[in-house]
CSV table of C-alpha atoms in Angstrom, one decimal:
chain,number,residue,atom,x,y,z
T,119,UNK,CA,-10.3,10.7,-18.4
T,120,UNK,CA,-10.6,6.9,-18.2
T,121,UNK,CA,-10.4,6.7,-22.0
T,122,UNK,CA,-7.3,8.9,-22.0
T,123,UNK,CA,-5.8,6.7,-19.3
T,124,UNK,CA,-6.5,3.4,-21.3
T,125,UNK,CA,-4.8,5.1,-24.4
T,126,UNK,CA,-1.7,6.1,-22.3
T,127,UNK,CA,-1.6,2.4,-21.0
T,128,UNK,CA,-1.5,1.2,-24.6
T,129,UNK,CA,1.3,3.5,-25.3
T,130,UNK,CA,3.2,2.2,-22.5
T,131,UNK,CA,2.7,-1.4,-23.5
T,132,UNK,CA,3.7,-0.5,-27.0
T,133,UNK,CA,6.9,1.1,-26.1
T,134,UNK,CA,7.9,0.6,-22.4
T,135,UNK,CA,10.7,3.2,-22.7
T,136,UNK,CA,8.3,5.8,-23.2
T,137,UNK,CA,8.7,7.7,-19.8
T,138,UNK,CA,6.5,10.6,-20.9
T,139,UNK,CA,3.5,8.1,-21.4
T,140,UNK,CA,4.4,6.5,-18.1
T,141,UNK,CA,4.5,9.7,-16.1
T,142,UNK,CA,1.2,10.9,-17.8
T,143,UNK,CA,-0.5,7.6,-16.9
T,144,UNK,CA,0.6,7.7,-13.3
T,145,UNK,CA,-0.7,11.4,-13.0
T,146,UNK,CA,-4.2,10.4,-14.4
T,147,UNK,CA,-4.2,7.3,-12.5
T,148,UNK,CA,-3.4,9.2,-9.2
T,149,UNK,CA,-6.1,11.6,-10.0
T,150,UNK,CA,-8.6,9.0,-10.5
T,151,UNK,CA,-7.7,7.5,-7.1
T,152,UNK,CA,-5.9,4.2,-8.5
T,153,UNK,CA,-2.7,5.1,-6.4
T,154,UNK,CA,-1.5,1.2,-6.9
T,155,UNK,CA,-1.7,1.9,-10.7
T,156,UNK,CA,0.3,5.1,-10.5
T,157,UNK,CA,2.9,3.5,-8.5
T,158,UNK,CA,3.2,0.6,-11.0
T,159,UNK,CA,4.0,3.1,-13.7
T,160,UNK,CA,6.2,5.1,-11.8
T,161,UNK,CA,8.4,2.0,-10.3
T,162,UNK,CA,8.5,0.7,-13.8
T,163,UNK,CA,10.1,4.0,-14.8
T,164,UNK,CA,12.8,3.4,-12.3
T,165,UNK,CA,13.8,0.5,-14.2
T,166,UNK,CA,14.7,2.6,-17.4
T,167,UNK,CA,15.8,5.9,-15.3
T,168,UNK,CA,16.6,4.8,-11.5
T,169,UNK,CA,18.0,8.3,-10.8
T,170,UNK,CA,14.8,10.3,-11.6
T,171,UNK,CA,14.2,12.4,-8.4
T,172,UNK,CA,10.9,13.7,-9.6
T,173,UNK,CA,9.7,10.0,-9.8
T,174,UNK,CA,10.9,9.1,-6.4
T,175,UNK,CA,9.3,12.2,-5.1
T,176,UNK,CA,6.0,11.2,-6.6
T,177,UNK,CA,6.5,7.6,-5.3
T,178,UNK,CA,6.9,9.1,-1.8
T,179,UNK,CA,3.8,10.9,-2.2
T,180,UNK,CA,1.7,8.1,-3.4
T,181,UNK,CA,3.0,5.7,-0.8
T,182,UNK,CA,2.2,8.3,2.0
T,183,UNK,CA,-1.3,8.5,0.6
T,184,UNK,CA,-1.6,4.6,1.1
T,185,UNK,CA,-0.1,4.8,4.7
T,186,UNK,CA,3.1,2.8,3.7
T,187,UNK,CA,5.1,5.3,5.8
T,188,UNK,CA,8.4,3.3,5.8
T,189,UNK,CA,8.6,3.0,2.0
T,190,UNK,CA,7.3,6.5,1.6
T,191,UNK,CA,10.1,7.8,3.8
T,192,UNK,CA,12.7,5.7,1.6
T,193,UNK,CA,11.6,7.3,-1.6
T,194,UNK,CA,11.5,10.8,-0.1
T,195,UNK,CA,15.1,10.6,1.2
T,196,UNK,CA,16.3,9.2,-2.3
T,197,UNK,CA,14.4,12.1,-3.8
T,198,UNK,CA,16.4,14.7,-2.0
T,199,UNK,CA,19.8,12.8,-1.9
T,200,UNK,CA,20.9,14.5,-5.0
T,201,UNK,CA,23.0,17.5,-5.6
T,202,UNK,CA,20.6,19.7,-7.6
T,203,UNK,CA,17.5,19.5,-5.6
T,204,UNK,CA,15.4,22.6,-5.6
T,205,UNK,CA,14.8,24.3,-2.3
T,206,UNK,CA,10.8,23.8,-2.8
T,207,UNK,CA,11.3,20.1,-3.4
T,208,UNK,CA,13.5,19.9,0.1
T,209,UNK,CA,10.9,21.8,1.9
T,210,UNK,CA,8.0,19.6,0.6
T,211,UNK,CA,9.8,16.5,1.7
T,212,UNK,CA,10.8,17.8,4.9
T,213,UNK,CA,7.0,18.5,5.6
T,214,UNK,CA,6.1,14.9,4.4
T,215,UNK,CA,8.7,13.3,6.6
T,216,UNK,CA,7.6,15.6,9.6
T,217,UNK,CA,4.0,14.3,9.1
T,218,UNK,CA,5.3,10.7,8.8
T,219,UNK,CA,7.0,11.0,12.2
T,220,UNK,CA,3.9,12.4,13.6
T,221,UNK,CA,1.8,9.8,12.2
T,222,UNK,CA,4.0,6.8,13.5
T,223,UNK,CA,4.3,8.3,17.0
T,224,UNK,CA,0.6,8.4,17.6
T,225,UNK,CA,-0.5,6.0,20.1
T,226,UNK,CA,-2.7,3.1,18.7
T,227,UNK,CA,-4.7,0.9,20.9
T,228,UNK,CA,-7.0,-1.8,19.4
T,229,UNK,CA,-8.4,-5.1,20.6
T,230,UNK,CA,-11.4,-7.5,20.2
T,231,UNK,CA,-13.5,-9.4,22.6
T,232,UNK,CA,-15.4,-12.7,22.1
T,233,UNK,CA,-18.0,-14.2,24.3
T,234,UNK,CA,-20.0,-17.0,23.8
T,235,UNK,CA,-22.6,-19.3,25.7
T,236,UNK,CA,-23.7,-22.6,24.8
T,237,UNK,CA,-26.2,-25.1,26.5
T,238,UNK,CA,-25.6,-29.0,26.3
T,239,UNK,CA,-27.7,-31.7,27.7
T,240,UNK,CA,-25.5,-34.3,27.3
T,241,UNK,CA,-21.9,-32.5,27.0
T,242,UNK,CA,-19.7,-35.7,27.1
T,243,UNK,CA,-22.0,-37.8,24.9
T,244,UNK,CA,-22.1,-40.4,27.7
T,245,UNK,CA,-24.6,-43.4,27.6
T,246,UNK,CA,-27.9,-42.7,29.2
T,247,UNK,CA,-28.0,-46.1,30.7
T,248,UNK,CA,-25.9,-47.2,33.6
T,249,UNK,CA,-25.4,-50.6,31.9
T,250,UNK,CA,-23.0,-51.2,29.2
T,251,UNK,CA,-23.7,-53.7,26.3
T,252,UNK,CA,-20.6,-54.7,24.4
T,253,UNK,CA,-21.3,-56.9,21.3
T,254,UNK,CA,-24.5,-58.3,23.0
T,255,UNK,CA,-22.7,-59.5,26.2
């Protein structure tokens, strides 16, 4: 699968407008867990075809998997903003948006604590003698 991905990557470099190669590369990258690589390929596709709802849907899913919910929501909303969006796609997007809202509402609590102890026999670095000798005087 990795060799196929490398071949698709080379096809994308040779012909940046080959959207089929870019989509196949993104699909394989996603299966291999390289979400960032898949996102890069899909976002590059939007340069050549900015209104592809399927690409926006896939980007929404990938950003959701990364936990970037705000970006994911934006892509999901763009994916269903067109006129000819199938009902299954709308239902899928609605489920993802509901899950995003649920994840964002969860209370999160985190913190850290630090403690330390140090012993110093001469903390102020003062002289040991009560007399001070300045330049031999």
